[in-house]
Short mmCIF file of C-alpha atoms in Angstrom, two decimals:
data_model
loop_
_atom_site.label_atom_id
_atom_site.label_comp_id
_atom_site.label_asym_id
_atom_site.label_seq_id
_atom_site.Cartn_x
_atom_site.Cartn_y
_atom_site.Cartn_z
CA MET A 1 -7.85 -4.06 26.03
CA GLU A 2 -5.49 -5.59 23.45
CA PRO A 3 -3.04 -2.65 23.27
CA VAL A 4 -2.56 -2.80 27.04
CA ILE A 5 -2.03 -6.56 27.19
CA LEU A 6 0.19 -6.61 24.08
CA TYR A 7 2.52 -3.93 25.42
CA ALA A 8 6.14 -5.13 24.97
CA ALA A 9 4.78 -8.48 23.75
CA SER A 10 8.02 -9.22 21.90
CA VAL A 11 9.79 -9.45 25.28
CA TRP A 12 7.46 -11.86 27.05
CA ALA A 13 6.07 -13.74 24.03
CA PRO A 14 7.85 -17.04 24.95
CA ARG A 15 5.73 -17.18 28.13
CA VAL A 16 2.53 -17.76 26.13
CA ASN A 17 3.77 -21.27 25.31
CA LYS A 18 2.98 -22.19 28.93
CA LEU A 19 -0.53 -23.48 29.56
CA GLY A 20 -0.92 -21.37 32.71
CA THR A 21 -0.30 -18.14 30.80
CA GLN A 22 -2.76 -19.16 28.09
CA LYS A 23 -5.44 -19.81 30.72
CA GLN A 24 -4.87 -16.41 32.35
CA LEU A 25 -5.18 -14.66 28.99
CA GLY A 26 -8.30 -16.69 28.23
CA ILE A 27 -9.94 -15.61 31.50
CA VAL A 28 -9.36 -11.96 30.61
CA GLN A 29 -10.56 -12.34 27.02
CA ARG A 30 -13.61 -14.52 27.60
CA GLY A 31 -15.78 -11.88 29.29
CA ILE A 32 -14.95 -9.28 26.64
CA ALA A 33 -15.67 -11.70 23.78
CA GLN A 34 -19.03 -12.61 25.37
CA LYS A 35 -19.99 -8.93 25.51
CA ILE A 36 -18.96 -8.39 21.88
CA CYS A 37 -21.20 -11.19 20.61
CA ARG A 38 -23.86 -10.64 23.32
CA ALA A 39 -23.70 -14.26 24.42
CA TYR A 40 -24.69 -15.89 27.71
CA ARG A 41 -22.10 -16.09 30.47
CA THR A 42 -22.05 -19.88 30.10
CA VAL A 43 -20.69 -19.69 26.53
CA SER A 44 -17.19 -21.12 26.31
CA LEU A 45 -14.11 -19.07 25.44
CA HIS A 46 -13.56 -20.59 21.99
CA SER A 47 -17.23 -20.29 21.02
CA ALA A 48 -17.27 -16.63 22.08
CA LEU A 49 -14.07 -15.92 20.13
CA ILE A 50 -15.49 -17.49 16.97
CA LEU A 51 -18.75 -15.54 17.27
CA ALA A 52 -16.86 -12.31 18.00
CA GLY A 53 -14.44 -12.91 15.14
CA THR A 54 -11.32 -12.33 17.25
CA LEU A 55 -8.09 -14.25 17.70
CA PRO A 56 -7.06 -15.79 21.03
CA LEU A 57 -4.72 -13.48 22.92
CA ASP A 58 -1.88 -16.00 22.92
CA LEU A 59 -1.91 -15.99 19.10
CA ARG A 60 -2.08 -12.19 19.04
CA VAL A 61 0.99 -12.05 21.30
CA ARG A 62 2.87 -14.37 18.93
CA GLU A 63 1.70 -12.29 15.97
CA VAL A 64 2.95 -9.01 17.47
CA ALA A 65 6.26 -10.62 18.41
CA ALA A 66 6.70 -12.03 14.89
CA LEU A 67 5.95 -8.62 13.40
CA TYR A 68 8.59 -7.04 15.62
CA ARG A 69 11.19 -9.64 14.61
CA ALA A 70 10.39 -9.18 10.92
CA ARG A 71 10.82 -5.43 11.20
CA ARG A 72 14.18 -6.00 12.86
CA GLY A 73 15.28 -8.13 9.92
CA SER A 74 15.09 -11.52 11.64
CA ALA A 75 13.86 -14.61 9.83
CA VAL A 76 10.16 -15.24 10.47
CA PRO A 77 8.69 -18.63 9.41
CA GLU A 78 5.23 -17.10 8.89
CA LEU A 79 6.54 -15.15 5.88
CA CYS A 80 7.29 -18.39 4.02
CA GLY A 81 10.30 -16.83 2.33
CA ARG A 82 8.35 -13.91 0.83
CA GLU A 83 10.07 -10.58 0.41
CA VAL A 84 8.69 -7.99 2.81
CA GLU A 85 8.17 -4.35 1.95
CA LYS A 86 10.54 -2.36 4.15
CA MET A 87 10.61 1.37 4.71
CA THR A 88 13.59 3.38 3.50
CA SER A 89 16.22 4.21 6.09
CA VAL A 90 16.13 7.76 7.42
CA ALA A 91 19.85 7.97 6.68
CA GLY A 92 19.05 7.65 2.98
CA MET A 93 16.64 10.59 2.93
CA PRO A 94 17.66 13.97 1.47
CA HIS A 95 18.56 16.91 3.66
CA PRO A 96 15.50 19.11 4.42
CA ALA A 97 17.13 21.98 2.52
CA GLU A 98 17.12 19.81 -0.62
CA CYS A 99 13.43 18.91 -0.36
CA THR A 100 11.42 20.74 -3.00
CA ARG A 101 7.69 21.21 -2.51
CA ILE A 102 5.55 18.81 -4.54
CA GLY A 103 2.11 20.20 -5.26
CA VAL A 104 -1.05 18.29 -6.18
CA THR A 105 -3.85 19.96 -8.15
CA ARG A 106 -7.42 18.68 -7.66
CA LEU A 107 -9.49 18.21 -10.82
CA VAL A 108 -13.12 17.21 -10.41
CA ASP A 109 -14.55 17.31 -13.93
CA GLN A 110 -13.64 17.40 -17.62
CA ASP A 111 -13.48 21.19 -17.66
CA ASP A 112 -10.85 21.18 -14.92
CA VAL A 113 -8.87 18.53 -16.78
CA GLU A 114 -8.92 20.58 -19.99
CA MET A 115 -7.76 23.66 -18.09
CA HIS A 116 -4.76 21.70 -16.75
CA SER A 117 -3.84 19.75 -19.87
CA ALA A 118 -1.38 22.15 -21.50
CA PHE A 119 1.50 19.69 -21.24
CA ASP A 120 3.64 18.09 -23.91
CA ILE A 121 2.94 14.69 -22.33
CA ARG A 122 0.09 13.59 -20.06
CA ILE A 123 0.36 10.34 -18.11
CA PHE A 124 -2.75 8.80 -16.54
CA THR A 125 -2.20 6.13 -13.86
CA ASP A 126 -4.46 3.72 -12.03
CA GLY A 127 -4.33 0.63 -9.82
CA SER A 128 -6.90 -2.12 -9.48
CA LYS A 129 -7.52 -5.22 -7.39
CA ILE A 130 -10.06 -7.74 -8.61
CA ASN A 131 -10.68 -11.44 -8.13
CA HIS A 132 -7.83 -12.75 -10.26
CA GLY A 133 -5.12 -10.37 -9.11
CA VAL A 134 -3.70 -6.89 -8.67
CA GLY A 135 -2.65 -4.63 -11.52
CA ALA A 136 -1.52 -1.12 -12.32
CA ALA A 137 -1.29 0.73 -15.61
CA LEU A 138 -0.14 3.86 -17.39
CA SER A 139 -1.74 5.58 -20.36
CA VAL A 140 0.59 8.09 -22.02
CA TRP A 141 -0.90 10.85 -24.19
CA ASN A 142 0.51 13.67 -26.26
CA SER A 143 -1.54 16.69 -27.30
CA GLU A 144 -3.52 14.61 -29.79
CA ALA A 145 -3.93 10.97 -28.75
CA GLU A 146 -2.66 8.06 -26.72
CA ILE A 147 0.88 7.15 -27.76
CA LYS A 148 1.85 4.44 -25.29
CA THR A 149 0.41 2.11 -22.68
CA ARG A 150 2.07 0.12 -19.96
CA LYS A 151 0.62 -2.61 -17.77
CA LEU A 152 2.10 -3.83 -14.51
CA VAL A 153 1.13 -6.98 -12.65
CA LEU A 154 1.53 -7.49 -8.92
CA PRO A 155 1.00 -10.65 -6.83
CA SER A 156 -2.54 -11.13 -5.56
CA PHE A 157 -1.54 -10.41 -1.95
CA CYS A 158 -0.53 -6.81 -2.75
CA THR A 159 -2.91 -3.92 -2.06
CA VAL A 160 -4.52 -1.32 -4.32
CA TYR A 161 -2.51 1.32 -2.47
CA GLN A 162 0.72 -0.40 -3.50
CA ALA A 163 -0.54 -0.63 -7.08
CA GLU A 164 -1.41 3.08 -7.19
CA LEU A 165 1.97 4.05 -5.72
CA LEU A 166 3.81 1.78 -8.15
CA ALA A 167 1.96 3.31 -11.10
CA LEU A 168 2.92 6.83 -9.99
CA CYS A 169 6.52 5.80 -9.42
CA VAL A 170 6.76 4.23 -12.88
CA ALA A 171 5.05 7.29 -14.40
CA THR A 172 7.76 9.58 -13.02
CA LYS A 173 10.40 7.17 -14.31
CA GLU A 174 8.71 7.15 -17.71
CA ALA A 175 8.82 10.95 -17.80
CA MET A 176 12.60 10.79 -17.40
CA THR A 177 12.95 8.80 -20.63
CA ILE A 178 10.59 10.79 -22.89
CA ARG A 179 11.98 13.68 -24.90
CA ALA A 180 9.57 16.40 -23.87
CA ARG A 181 9.70 19.49 -21.65
CA THR A 182 6.46 19.43 -19.68
CA PHE A 183 4.61 16.50 -18.09
CA GLY A 184 1.28 16.16 -16.34
CA VAL A 185 0.68 13.05 -14.20
CA TYR A 186 -2.92 12.22 -13.27
CA SER A 187 -4.09 9.77 -10.60
CA ASP A 188 -7.40 9.13 -8.81
CA SER A 189 -5.64 8.03 -5.59
CA MET A 190 -5.25 10.98 -3.24
CA ALA A 191 -3.65 8.69 -0.64
CA ALA A 192 -0.84 7.75 -3.03
CA LEU A 193 -0.34 11.37 -4.11
CA GLN A 194 -0.19 12.59 -0.51
CA THR A 195 2.33 9.87 0.30
CA ILE A 196 4.61 11.23 -2.41
CA GLN A 197 4.01 14.78 -1.17
CA ASN A 198 4.95 13.93 2.41
CA TYR A 199 8.75 13.85 2.80
CA SER A 200 8.43 12.26 6.23
CA CYS A 201 6.92 9.15 4.61
CA LEU A 202 9.62 6.51 4.08
CA HIS A 203 7.69 4.23 1.72
CA PRO A 204 10.27 3.02 -0.86
CA LEU A 205 8.04 3.70 -3.87
CA ALA A 206 7.28 7.23 -2.66
CA VAL A 207 10.98 7.89 -2.00
CA GLN A 208 11.85 6.71 -5.52
CA ALA A 209 9.08 8.83 -7.07
CA ARG A 210 10.34 11.93 -5.24
CA GLU A 211 13.89 11.22 -6.44
CA ASN A 212 12.63 10.89 -10.03
CA ILE A 213 10.77 14.20 -9.76
CA LYS A 214 13.93 15.88 -8.44
CA ARG A 215 15.98 14.54 -11.37
CA ILE A 216 13.37 15.71 -13.86
CA SER A 217 13.50 19.21 -12.39
CA ARG A 218 17.29 19.24 -12.53
CA GLU A 219 17.12 18.47 -16.26
CA GLY A 220 15.09 21.64 -16.77
CA LYS A 221 11.83 19.77 -17.30
CA THR A 222 8.51 20.43 -15.58
CA ILE A 223 6.31 17.77 -14.01
CA ARG A 224 3.00 18.36 -12.21
CA LEU A 225 0.88 15.92 -10.20
CA HIS A 226 -2.92 16.00 -10.42
CA TRP A 227 -5.75 14.25 -8.60
CA ILE A 228 -8.75 13.43 -10.80
CA LYS A 229 -12.11 12.11 -9.72
CA ALA A 230 -12.56 8.42 -10.53
CA HIS A 231 -15.35 6.91 -12.62
CA VAL A 232 -16.87 10.14 -13.93
CA GLY A 233 -16.11 9.49 -17.60
CA LEU A 234 -12.72 11.23 -17.86
CA GLU A 235 -11.15 9.68 -20.96
CA GLY A 236 -7.57 9.22 -19.78
CA ASN A 237 -8.57 7.92 -16.36
CA GLU A 238 -11.08 5.46 -17.79
CA ARG A 239 -8.43 4.19 -20.20
CA ALA A 240 -5.92 3.67 -17.37
CA ASP A 241 -8.59 1.88 -15.32
CA GLU A 242 -9.35 -0.42 -18.25
CA LEU A 243 -5.67 -1.26 -18.65
CA ALA A 244 -5.19 -1.89 -14.92
CA LYS A 245 -8.05 -4.39 -14.94
CA GLY A 246 -6.82 -6.03 -18.14
CA GLY A 247 -5.74 -9.63 -18.21
CA GLY A 248 -2.45 -10.06 -20.06
CA CYS A 249 0.44 -7.88 -18.98
CA ARG A 250 3.36 -6.81 -21.13
CA TYR A 251 5.58 -5.99 -18.18
CA GLN A 252 6.24 -8.12 -15.12
CA THR A 253 6.98 -5.79 -12.24
CA GLN A 254 9.66 -6.66 -9.72
CA THR A 255 7.58 -5.17 -6.90
CA GLY A 256 6.00 -8.33 -5.52
CA LEU A 257 6.08 -7.07 -1.96
CA ARG A 258 3.57 -7.93 0.71
CA PRO A 259 2.58 -5.48 3.45
CA MET A 260 4.24 -6.91 6.56
CA PRO A 261 1.34 -6.58 9.05
CA ASP A 262 -1.06 -8.17 6.55
CA CYS A 263 0.97 -11.29 5.80
CA ILE A 264 1.84 -12.04 9.43
CA HIS A 265 -1.73 -11.41 10.59
CA GLN A 266 -3.07 -13.77 7.92
CA ALA A 267 -0.67 -16.50 9.04
CA TRP A 268 -1.78 -16.29 12.67
CA TYR A 269 -5.44 -15.90 11.67
CA SER A 270 -5.17 -19.21 9.81
CA CYS A 271 -3.68 -20.82 12.93
CA GLY A 272 -6.55 -19.52 15.03
CA HIS A 273 -9.19 -20.96 12.70
CA ALA A 274 -7.46 -24.24 11.91
#
């Protein structure tokens, strides 16, 4: 029902400030909310909405309109001045002829990892979100042992997906600065790896990671991406997970970006339950 009613909501959103429009939306939503929570027909609209865990339609209209304005670059009070993560412009993407294929190798156990560890440098990445915040980390290994670690801290409103993508982006940047010829990057987030693989994805961190990989290849170096299974005792992955969950951070990342739909939805959700 919502997608139909919210169609072109950014155009007619000012109308929901009128009491008559709010009543009409409430009439439509009340019966549906009663069916969701299996309540009696005499249950009021607001009680049914609370039991069903849904927002009033007038707030949803305002939310969709605010999201549209934010994506268009307009000032939105619900963001409270926070920087919003914006997708890269299509105009800034490379020509399809310049896009090199980025492969991802799946490794499910220690034997697979050992078979694909013949690199001068191996970089294990991970992202984590726990009660006190969001973090990402890198564990850099040579052929013998761990030689470097790097921790990154993100604001608590960021997602694990952002943390995983940031770790991979920083790993590719790290590979550009190390004097070695071959690099293996390992992550347990297939979603983040596939985002980097997909050239049609305009996520800024993925775009930057792809650009770093291209520069590494131009320098005559080799870099390979690998997916490894999480929490199965793989040494490098467990070390990166430990670092990501660690408290103190040596490096304060500049990527304090909040997913736009999440922050606007939370603002209107708070209004609906005030």
